[in-house]
Amino acid sequence: MMKQTMTRLSGERAERVEPSNLPSFEAPLRPKRQQVARACDSCRMHRIKCDNNVPCKGENCINKSPGERRTLPQAYREIDRLKQKVKELEEKLERQRNESSLVYTCARPQSFALTPPGSDSAQTPDSIGVSHNIVGKNQTIWGGVMTSTGQSPQKTWYGPSSLFYFVSRMNTYLSAIFKQLHPDDLIQLKSVAKTFATPDCNPTEDDEKTDTKDVNQTVSNEAYLTPTQEEYFLNLFWQSYHPTLVILDEAEFKRHYRSLATKPGQPRKPSPLVDIVIAVSMQVGMAVAQRNSPRVLSATEVGSDDPSIAGRIYYRRCQRLLYNEQEAPTLMTVQCHILSAVYTCCAAFQNMSHVALSLAARSAHMLGLHNKPPSDLPVATQELHRRVWWTLYAFESKVCMKFGRPFYTNADSTSCDLPAHDHRAASLAGSDFALLDENTTWLTYAFYNVELLLAARKVHTAFYERYSDFYSGNIGQVIYDDPPALGRYAEYLTTVMKPLDEWGESVPNSLKTRREGDGRYLSTDRSPIVMEQFVPPWLQRQRLLLESLYHVLKLNLYRPFICFPSTATESSSLGKTCLSHATSAAEHSIALTRIFHHVVTNTDLLVGWHEAFQWQWNAALTLAGYLFACPTSEIAPTVRESIDLSIAVFEDFGRSFGTSLGAATVMRDLAIKIDFLADILRGNNSTATLPIEPAAQSAQEPATDRCSTAADVIPSTNNIPFSQDLFSGSMNMAFSVDNSGDLDMLWPPIGNTADQWWIHTEPPGSNGLGYIFPG
């Protein structure tokens, strides 16, 4: 039988004792350890016993939370309490998310959302892509793009209705097709805004100088015009801008101008209103002078002598004087801000123009112009207030729709009636223009211009506010990733276009430009217009600008449905309505181009009219994008012909200011790419060539008439010969901004070095058609 033993420890020795040898008396029971509910921090750290007294027997009795209970049941109860608290907080947070529409979450870190990130990353096809934002729980907002449009590399945000958004989509598509980075700079105008930070023409290296930053610096009297010269430009204003921008009372302005006179031979007193009127007039007047000058402008460099910034010293003095009126604005303050927006817009300083409009809107609100004019004011003053407010409303609406940005003005909070345009109102307006007929006057244009922009803004708002109703964000990043949703969205646009159609039917005959034969007004039937003889230029210009603006607004609304080829659109064809809208955008662009081509080749009505040039630039890029997206459509030949007409229009405008010559060069470049891709698509591989600049040929290779082959133009990264199959493969791989994806996955070997880009040169006599391509 196994013997039981027990071990007794004493110090470091252990001896084995038999049970029989144990003492006979019973050992005392070990006392039960008292459980301590709270131990001091020192005892817990040294893992020693702690009594229930404070201070305890430990050497350093420190207890930072003496009231905290640490028994196991209490811990379980605390855990349950915290779980319940977390559950309540999660439910409360979920309710707030459902109720609030102000919490934005960027759906794609690489893309640009409605609230743009502060970082300024490198400009690549992926970084200029399009994204959507999450608003609330299941609502999405159509995002925009960040791009640099001025002299500074700082990027600014433009919405989906803007031309910059469309250009970014087209550039990314071209980058994918040609396997070359196609940055936005290749399709941007070389304007003074790209050369100078402000219309003051201060170079970048002069920004650190104190004298260029001092707003109180003065200009010598010799730099300003003489009274006779000022009168010339003021008279030009009354015949050019005044009939289309009815914010001044001519008679009142002339009284104000006479009050500024000092001693004979001395300069007049400064006035912000007079200064900005002269500055705006000089933009037109100097363009006319440049057109008649033997000096030829340059398309590659737009300097301080460009007519688009003529009169900048008057503009600068106006802004300095307006600074002192911010706290106590007047009606003249609002008028000056509106004209400042016109000046900066024509000089291509788009963001400065937008800022000037915001100042005008806020100043108008301070003066209560959005309300019904007080009855104690004279009738002429009441009508002037109405004209100023609604002209500002229309102008601001036009610019915000053009940029895709939120509106400042709001018609819902406006109690101001539309301005009158009858004979009595015209007689009180301070100008002496001929009466048109029983119901129309020179003020009628302003009325229908406001009506047109009210209708366009109504359609624009209804269209873009319903984006989340058709695209949920579950497929891809934007609506172009979901062709069925895009088709439903296109059908919805058709249902909200009625206000624009009704406006077209309401225009009086006196404001309509006639057509040859059976051509209809505001139509896209391509019928030639008829410029009536013995009609005053101001009326012809009113008719022309009213119809041109209609086509611009229409093509901007239809343009989002020009979809570039991609894997999504090829696997699931677009609906008929979507394709019809894309065709409508091209048709309105064709109509605008044909009208302008007829006008610039037969009249001088648009000489120096910078906004007309910007409309033509908008239409020309829309035509180019349509041909890239739909190269085999039925109207493709007509669209291609219209691109040539737009180049002719730009060349005519280029006789007045150099920016237009740069636009002609860009359109020639795009036309070459369009023809090149069209030849490949038709299977004419042998003729799908582009000219190579002779200077690019190797020094060892003799100059010949041989053009580069298609394989030279689109270098293969995988040593695959170029063919129609390769083009089809490129089409399948093309990820434009219409679709989510990373361009880096397409052609990883492509670098960002300058020698891998298309290098454009303009040798003498080449007409801007010379290219150097990477070998």
Coordinates of C-alpha atoms in Angstrom, one line a residue, residues 119-609:
S119 CA -3.9 69.6 -50.6
D120 CA -2.6 70.6 -53.9
S121 CA -1.7 67.4 -55.6
A122 CA -0.1 66.8 -59.0
Q123 CA -2.4 67.3 -61.9
T124 CA -3.0 63.9 -63.4
P125 CA -6.0 62.4 -65.2
D126 CA -6.9 60.6 -62.0
S127 CA -6.5 63.6 -59.8
I128 CA -8.7 65.7 -61.9
G129 CA -11.4 63.1 -61.9
V130 CA -15.0 63.4 -60.9
S131 CA -16.5 62.2 -57.7
H132 CA -19.8 62.4 -55.7
N133 CA -20.4 63.3 -52.1
I134 CA -22.6 61.6 -49.6
V135 CA -25.3 63.9 -48.2
G136 CA -27.4 62.6 -45.5
K137 CA -28.0 58.8 -45.7
N138 CA -28.9 57.9 -49.3
Q139 CA -28.5 61.2 -51.2
T140 CA -25.6 61.9 -53.6
I141 CA -24.4 65.2 -55.1
W142 CA -22.7 65.5 -58.4
G143 CA -19.1 66.6 -57.7
G144 CA -16.8 68.8 -59.8
V145 CA -13.2 69.3 -60.6
M146 CA -10.3 71.3 -59.3
T147 CA -8.2 73.0 -61.9
S148 CA -5.9 76.0 -62.2
T149 CA -7.3 78.6 -64.6
G150 CA -5.1 81.6 -63.8
Q151 CA -1.5 82.6 -63.4
S152 CA -1.2 80.9 -60.0
P153 CA -1.0 77.1 -59.8
Q154 CA -3.6 77.2 -57.0
K155 CA -6.6 75.2 -58.1
T156 CA -10.3 76.3 -57.8
W157 CA -13.5 74.3 -58.0
Y158 CA -15.9 74.1 -60.9
G159 CA -19.1 72.2 -61.0
P160 CA -20.5 69.6 -63.4
S161 CA -22.2 72.2 -65.6
S162 CA -18.9 74.0 -66.3
L163 CA -16.8 73.8 -69.4
F164 CA -13.8 73.0 -67.2
Y165 CA -15.6 69.8 -66.0
F166 CA -16.2 68.8 -69.6
V167 CA -12.6 69.5 -70.6
S168 CA -11.3 67.4 -67.7
R169 CA -13.4 64.5 -68.8
M170 CA -12.2 64.9 -72.4
N171 CA -8.5 65.3 -71.4
T172 CA -8.6 62.1 -69.3
Y173 CA -10.1 60.3 -72.3
L174 CA -7.4 61.5 -74.6
S175 CA -4.8 60.5 -72.1
A176 CA -6.1 57.0 -72.2
I177 CA -6.5 56.8 -75.9
F178 CA -3.1 58.2 -76.9
K179 CA -1.3 56.7 -73.9
Q180 CA 0.1 60.2 -73.2
L181 CA -0.7 62.5 -70.3
H182 CA -2.9 65.2 -71.7
P183 CA -3.0 68.0 -69.0
D184 CA -5.5 70.7 -68.9
D185 CA -3.0 73.3 -70.0
L186 CA -3.1 71.9 -73.5
I187 CA -6.8 72.9 -73.8
Q188 CA -6.7 76.2 -71.9
L189 CA -6.6 79.7 -73.3
K190 CA -3.4 81.8 -73.2
S191 CA -5.0 84.8 -71.8
V192 CA -3.6 87.7 -69.6
A193 CA -5.0 85.8 -66.6
K194 CA -2.3 83.1 -67.4
T195 CA 0.4 85.7 -67.4
F196 CA -0.6 88.1 -64.7
A197 CA -2.1 87.6 -61.3
T198 CA -4.4 90.7 -61.6
P199 CA -5.4 93.1 -64.4
D200 CA -2.8 95.5 -63.0
C201 CA -0.2 93.4 -64.9
N202 CA 2.2 92.9 -62.0
P203 CA 4.6 90.0 -62.8
T204 CA 5.1 87.3 -60.3
E205 CA 8.6 88.4 -59.4
D206 CA 7.3 91.9 -58.5
D207 CA 4.8 90.5 -56.0
E208 CA 7.3 90.9 -53.2
K209 CA 7.9 94.6 -53.9
T210 CA 6.1 97.0 -51.5
D211 CA 5.1 99.5 -54.2
T212 CA 3.0 96.9 -56.0
K213 CA 1.1 96.0 -52.9
D214 CA 0.3 99.5 -51.7
V215 CA -3.3 100.2 -52.5
N216 CA -2.7 103.9 -51.9
Q217 CA -0.1 104.2 -54.6
T218 CA -0.9 106.9 -57.2
V219 CA -0.6 107.1 -60.9
S220 CA 0.7 110.1 -62.7
N221 CA -1.8 112.2 -64.5
E222 CA 0.0 111.6 -67.8
A223 CA -1.2 108.0 -67.6
Y224 CA -4.8 108.9 -67.7
L225 CA -6.8 110.0 -70.8
T226 CA -7.5 113.6 -71.7
P227 CA -11.1 114.9 -71.3
T228 CA -11.5 114.6 -75.1
Q229 CA -10.3 111.0 -75.1
E230 CA -12.6 110.1 -72.1
E231 CA -15.6 111.5 -74.0
Y232 CA -14.8 109.3 -77.0
F233 CA -14.9 106.1 -74.9
L234 CA -17.9 107.3 -72.9
N235 CA -19.8 107.8 -76.2
L236 CA -18.7 104.3 -77.3
F237 CA -20.2 102.9 -74.1
W238 CA -23.7 104.3 -74.8
Q239 CA -23.7 102.6 -78.3
S240 CA -22.2 99.3 -77.2
Y241 CA -22.7 98.1 -73.7
H242 CA -25.5 100.4 -72.5
P243 CA -28.3 98.9 -74.7
T244 CA -27.5 95.4 -73.4
L245 CA -26.5 96.3 -69.8
V246 CA -29.2 98.7 -68.7
I247 CA -28.0 99.6 -65.2
L248 CA -27.3 103.3 -65.8
D249 CA -29.4 106.4 -66.4
E250 CA -27.5 108.1 -69.2
A251 CA -28.8 111.6 -68.4
E252 CA -28.0 111.2 -64.7
F253 CA -24.6 109.8 -65.5
K254 CA -23.7 112.8 -67.8
R255 CA -24.8 115.2 -65.1
H256 CA -22.6 113.4 -62.6
Y257 CA -19.6 113.5 -65.1
R258 CA -20.0 117.2 -65.6
S259 CA -19.9 117.8 -61.8
L260 CA -16.5 116.2 -61.6
A261 CA -14.9 118.9 -63.8
T262 CA -12.3 121.2 -62.2
K263 CA -10.3 124.0 -63.8
P264 CA -9.8 124.0 -67.5
G265 CA -6.8 121.8 -68.5
Q266 CA -6.8 120.1 -65.1
P267 CA -7.8 116.4 -64.6
R268 CA -11.3 115.8 -63.3
K269 CA -12.1 114.5 -59.8
P270 CA -12.0 110.7 -59.5
S271 CA -15.2 108.8 -59.6
P272 CA -15.4 105.0 -59.3
L273 CA -18.4 104.8 -61.7
V274 CA -16.9 107.0 -64.4
D275 CA -13.6 105.1 -64.1
I276 CA -15.1 101.7 -64.5
V277 CA -17.3 102.8 -67.4
I278 CA -14.2 104.1 -69.2
A279 CA -12.3 100.9 -68.4
V280 CA -15.0 98.7 -69.9
S281 CA -15.3 100.9 -72.9
M282 CA -11.6 100.8 -73.5
Q283 CA -11.7 97.0 -73.8
V284 CA -14.0 97.4 -76.8
G285 CA -12.4 100.6 -78.2
M286 CA -8.8 99.3 -78.1
A287 CA -9.9 96.0 -79.7
V288 CA -11.4 98.0 -82.6
A289 CA -8.1 100.0 -82.8
Q290 CA -6.0 96.8 -82.8
R291 CA -8.1 95.3 -85.6
N292 CA -7.3 98.3 -87.8
S293 CA -3.7 98.4 -86.8
P294 CA -0.9 96.9 -89.0
R295 CA 0.7 95.3 -85.9
V296 CA 0.0 91.5 -85.7
L297 CA -0.7 90.0 -82.4
S298 CA 1.0 86.9 -81.1
A299 CA -0.8 83.7 -80.3
T300 CA 1.9 82.4 -77.9
E301 CA 2.4 85.4 -75.6
V302 CA -0.3 87.8 -74.3
G303 CA 1.3 90.8 -72.7
S304 CA 0.4 93.9 -70.9
D305 CA -0.5 95.6 -74.2
D306 CA -3.4 93.2 -74.9
P307 CA -6.7 95.1 -75.5
S308 CA -8.5 92.9 -73.0
I309 CA -6.9 94.8 -70.1
A310 CA -6.9 98.2 -71.7
G311 CA -8.0 100.8 -69.1
R312 CA -6.6 98.9 -66.2
I313 CA -5.4 102.0 -64.4
Y314 CA -9.1 103.2 -64.4
Y315 CA -10.1 99.8 -63.1
R316 CA -7.5 99.9 -60.4
R317 CA -8.5 103.4 -59.2
C318 CA -12.2 102.3 -59.2
Q319 CA -11.4 99.4 -56.9
R320 CA -9.4 101.6 -54.6
L321 CA -12.3 104.0 -54.3
L322 CA -14.9 101.2 -53.8
Y323 CA -12.9 99.9 -50.8
N324 CA -14.0 103.0 -48.9
E325 CA -17.7 102.3 -49.6
Q326 CA -17.9 98.8 -48.2
E327 CA -19.6 99.9 -44.9
A328 CA -22.0 102.4 -46.5
P329 CA -22.7 101.2 -50.0
T330 CA -24.9 103.2 -52.4
L331 CA -26.6 102.4 -55.7
M332 CA -23.5 103.6 -57.5
T333 CA -21.5 101.0 -55.5
V334 CA -23.7 98.2 -56.9
Q335 CA -23.4 99.5 -60.4
C336 CA -19.6 99.7 -60.1
H337 CA -19.3 96.1 -58.9
I338 CA -21.5 94.9 -61.8
L339 CA -19.3 96.7 -64.3
S340 CA -16.2 95.4 -62.5
A341 CA -17.5 91.9 -63.0
V342 CA -17.9 92.7 -66.7
Y343 CA -14.4 94.0 -67.0
T344 CA -12.7 91.1 -65.3
C345 CA -14.8 88.5 -67.1
C346 CA -13.8 90.0 -70.5
A347 CA -10.2 90.0 -69.3
A348 CA -10.5 86.2 -68.5
F349 CA -10.1 86.7 -64.8
Q350 CA -13.0 84.4 -64.1
N351 CA -12.7 84.1 -60.3
M352 CA -12.2 87.8 -59.9
S353 CA -15.4 88.3 -61.9
H354 CA -17.3 85.9 -59.6
V355 CA -16.0 87.7 -56.5
A356 CA -17.1 91.1 -58.0
L357 CA -20.6 89.7 -58.5
S358 CA -20.8 88.4 -55.0
L359 CA -19.9 91.9 -53.7
A360 CA -22.6 93.4 -56.0
A361 CA -25.2 90.9 -54.7
R362 CA -24.3 91.6 -51.0
S363 CA -24.3 95.4 -51.5
A364 CA -27.7 95.1 -53.3
H365 CA -29.1 93.2 -50.4
M366 CA -27.8 95.8 -48.0
L367 CA -29.7 98.5 -50.0
G368 CA -32.8 96.4 -50.2
L369 CA -32.8 96.3 -54.0
H370 CA -34.3 92.8 -53.9
N371 CA -37.5 94.3 -52.3
K372 CA -40.1 96.5 -53.9
P373 CA -38.8 100.0 -54.3
P374 CA -40.2 102.6 -51.9
S375 CA -43.2 104.4 -53.2
D376 CA -41.9 107.8 -52.2
L377 CA -39.1 107.5 -54.9
P378 CA -39.6 109.0 -58.3
V379 CA -40.9 106.6 -60.9
A380 CA -37.7 106.8 -62.9
T381 CA -35.6 105.9 -59.8
Q382 CA -37.9 103.0 -59.0
E383 CA -37.5 101.6 -62.5
L384 CA -33.8 102.0 -62.3
H385 CA -33.7 100.1 -59.1
R386 CA -35.6 97.3 -60.7
R387 CA -33.3 97.2 -63.7
V388 CA -30.2 97.1 -61.6
W389 CA -31.5 94.3 -59.4
W390 CA -32.7 92.1 -62.2
T391 CA -29.7 92.7 -64.4
L392 CA -27.6 91.7 -61.4
Y393 CA -29.8 88.6 -60.9
A394 CA -29.5 87.6 -64.5
F395 CA -25.8 88.2 -64.7
E396 CA -25.1 86.3 -61.5
S397 CA -27.3 83.4 -62.6
K398 CA -25.5 83.2 -65.9
V399 CA -22.0 83.1 -64.3
C400 CA -22.9 80.6 -61.6
M401 CA -24.4 78.2 -64.2
K402 CA -21.3 78.6 -66.4
F403 CA -19.1 77.7 -63.4
G404 CA -21.4 75.2 -61.8
R405 CA -21.3 77.0 -58.5
P406 CA -24.0 77.9 -56.0
F407 CA -26.1 81.0 -56.5
Y408 CA -26.0 84.1 -54.3
T409 CA -29.3 85.7 -55.4
N410 CA -32.6 84.1 -54.7
A411 CA -35.8 84.8 -56.5
D412 CA -38.0 83.3 -53.7
S413 CA -37.0 86.0 -51.3
T414 CA -37.4 88.8 -53.9
S415 CA -40.5 91.1 -53.9
C416 CA -39.1 93.3 -56.6
D417 CA -41.2 93.3 -59.8
L418 CA -39.6 92.8 -63.2
P419 CA -38.6 96.1 -64.8
A420 CA -41.1 97.8 -67.2
H421 CA -40.1 98.2 -70.9
D422 CA -43.0 100.2 -72.3
H423 CA -42.7 103.6 -74.0
R424 CA -43.2 105.5 -70.7
A425 CA -40.4 103.5 -69.0
A426 CA -38.1 104.0 -72.0
S427 CA -38.7 107.8 -72.0
L428 CA -37.8 108.0 -68.3
A429 CA -34.6 105.8 -68.6
G430 CA -32.5 108.8 -69.7
S431 CA -31.5 107.5 -73.2
D432 CA -32.8 108.5 -76.6
F433 CA -33.2 105.3 -78.8
A434 CA -35.7 104.8 -81.6
L435 CA -39.0 103.1 -80.7
L436 CA -39.3 99.6 -82.3
D437 CA -43.0 99.2 -82.4
E438 CA -46.1 99.6 -80.3
N439 CA -45.1 97.2 -77.6
T440 CA -41.3 97.1 -77.7
T441 CA -38.6 99.6 -76.9
W442 CA -34.8 99.5 -76.4
L443 CA -35.5 98.2 -72.8
T444 CA -37.4 95.2 -74.1
Y445 CA -34.2 93.3 -74.6
A446 CA -33.3 93.6 -70.9
F447 CA -36.7 92.2 -70.0
Y448 CA -36.4 89.1 -72.2
N449 CA -32.8 88.6 -71.3
V450 CA -33.9 88.4 -67.6
E451 CA -36.8 86.1 -68.6
L452 CA -34.4 83.8 -70.5
L453 CA -32.1 83.4 -67.6
L454 CA -34.9 82.9 -65.2
A455 CA -36.2 80.0 -67.3
A456 CA -32.7 78.6 -67.8
R457 CA -32.0 78.8 -64.0
K458 CA -35.2 77.0 -63.3
V459 CA -34.3 74.1 -65.6
H460 CA -30.7 74.1 -64.3
T461 CA -31.8 73.9 -60.7
A462 CA -34.5 71.2 -61.3
F463 CA -32.0 69.1 -63.3
Y464 CA -29.0 69.1 -60.9
E465 CA -31.0 68.9 -57.7
R466 CA -32.6 65.6 -58.8
Y467 CA -29.2 63.9 -59.4
S468 CA -29.5 61.7 -56.3
D469 CA -33.0 60.6 -57.4
F470 CA -31.4 58.8 -60.4
Y471 CA -28.0 57.9 -59.2
S472 CA -27.6 56.3 -55.8
G473 CA -23.8 55.9 -55.8
N474 CA -24.0 52.1 -55.5
I475 CA -22.5 51.5 -58.9
G476 CA -19.1 53.2 -59.6
Q477 CA -18.3 56.7 -58.6
V478 CA -20.4 58.9 -60.8
I479 CA -23.6 58.5 -62.9
Y480 CA -21.5 57.7 -66.0
D481 CA -20.7 54.4 -64.3
D482 CA -24.4 53.5 -64.4
P483 CA -25.7 53.8 -68.0
P484 CA -29.3 52.9 -67.1
A485 CA -29.4 55.6 -64.5
L486 CA -27.9 58.0 -67.0
G487 CA -30.6 57.2 -69.5
R488 CA -33.4 57.8 -66.9
Y489 CA -31.7 61.1 -66.0
A490 CA -31.7 62.1 -69.7
E491 CA -35.4 61.4 -69.9
Y492 CA -36.0 63.6 -66.9
L493 CA -34.2 66.5 -68.5
T494 CA -36.6 66.3 -71.4
T495 CA -39.5 66.9 -69.0
V496 CA -38.1 70.0 -67.5
M497 CA -37.0 71.9 -70.6
K498 CA -40.4 73.4 -71.2
P499 CA -39.7 76.9 -69.6
L500 CA -37.0 77.5 -72.3
D501 CA -39.3 76.4 -75.1
E502 CA -42.0 78.7 -73.8
W503 CA -39.6 81.6 -73.6
G504 CA -38.6 81.1 -77.3
E505 CA -42.3 81.4 -78.3
S506 CA -42.8 84.6 -76.4
V507 CA -39.9 86.6 -78.0
P508 CA -41.4 89.5 -80.0
N509 CA -40.6 89.7 -83.7
S510 CA -38.7 93.0 -83.3
L511 CA -36.0 91.0 -81.3
K512 CA -35.8 88.1 -83.7
T513 CA -33.0 87.6 -86.3
R514 CA -34.5 86.7 -89.6
R515 CA -33.6 83.5 -91.5
E516 CA -33.4 82.8 -95.2
G517 CA -36.2 80.8 -96.7
D518 CA -38.3 78.8 -94.2
G519 CA -35.7 78.9 -91.5
R520 CA -37.1 79.3 -87.9
Y521 CA -35.9 81.5 -85.1
L522 CA -33.9 79.8 -82.4
S523 CA -33.9 76.5 -84.3
T524 CA -31.0 74.3 -85.2
D525 CA -32.0 73.8 -88.8
R526 CA -28.8 75.5 -89.9
S527 CA -30.5 78.0 -92.0
P528 CA -28.4 81.2 -92.7
I529 CA -29.4 84.3 -90.8
V530 CA -30.2 87.6 -92.6
M531 CA -28.6 90.8 -91.3
E532 CA -31.2 93.5 -92.2
Q533 CA -29.9 96.7 -93.7
F534 CA -30.6 100.1 -92.2
V535 CA -31.1 98.6 -88.7
P536 CA -29.1 100.4 -86.0
P537 CA -26.1 98.4 -84.7
W538 CA -27.4 98.4 -81.1
L539 CA -30.6 96.6 -82.2
Q540 CA -28.7 94.1 -84.4
R541 CA -26.5 93.4 -81.4
Q542 CA -29.4 92.9 -79.1
R543 CA -31.0 90.4 -81.5
L544 CA -27.7 88.6 -82.0
L545 CA -26.8 88.3 -78.3
L546 CA -30.2 87.2 -77.2
E547 CA -30.3 84.3 -79.7
S548 CA -26.7 83.4 -79.0
L549 CA -27.2 83.2 -75.3
Y550 CA -30.2 80.9 -75.9
H551 CA -28.0 78.4 -77.8
V552 CA -25.3 78.6 -75.2
L553 CA -27.7 77.8 -72.3
K554 CA -29.2 75.0 -74.2
L555 CA -25.9 73.3 -75.2
N556 CA -24.7 73.6 -71.6
L557 CA -27.7 71.8 -70.4
Y558 CA -27.4 69.0 -73.0
R559 CA -23.6 68.6 -72.8
P560 CA -23.4 66.3 -69.7
F561 CA -24.8 63.6 -71.9
I562 CA -21.8 63.6 -74.3
C563 CA -20.3 60.4 -73.0
F564 CA -16.8 59.2 -74.0
P565 CA -16.3 55.6 -74.8
S566 CA -15.4 53.3 -71.9
T567 CA -16.0 49.8 -70.8
A568 CA -19.2 50.7 -69.1
T569 CA -20.8 52.5 -72.0
E570 CA -19.7 49.8 -74.5
S571 CA -21.0 46.8 -72.5
S572 CA -24.3 48.5 -72.0
S573 CA -25.3 50.9 -74.8
L574 CA -26.6 54.3 -73.9
G575 CA -30.3 55.0 -74.3
K576 CA -31.7 56.9 -77.3
T577 CA -32.6 59.9 -75.2
C578 CA -29.0 60.2 -73.9
L579 CA -27.7 60.1 -77.4
S580 CA -30.3 62.5 -78.6
H581 CA -29.2 65.0 -75.9
A582 CA -25.6 64.7 -76.9
T583 CA -26.6 65.4 -80.5
S584 CA -28.7 68.4 -79.4
A585 CA -25.6 69.8 -77.6
A586 CA -23.7 69.5 -80.9
E587 CA -26.6 71.0 -82.9
H588 CA -26.8 74.1 -80.7
S589 CA -23.0 74.5 -80.9
I590 CA -23.3 74.2 -84.7
A591 CA -26.0 76.9 -84.8
L592 CA -24.0 79.3 -82.7
T593 CA -20.9 78.7 -84.8
R594 CA -22.7 79.3 -88.0
I595 CA -24.3 82.5 -86.7
F596 CA -20.9 83.9 -85.5
H597 CA -19.1 82.9 -88.7
H598 CA -21.7 84.8 -90.8
V599 CA -21.5 87.9 -88.5
V600 CA -17.7 88.2 -88.3
T601 CA -17.3 87.7 -92.1
N602 CA -20.0 90.3 -93.0
T603 CA -20.2 92.8 -90.2
D604 CA -18.2 94.4 -87.3
L605 CA -20.9 93.9 -84.7
L606 CA -18.8 91.5 -82.6
V607 CA -15.5 93.3 -82.8
G608 CA -14.1 93.6 -79.3
W609 CA -17.0 91.7 -77.8

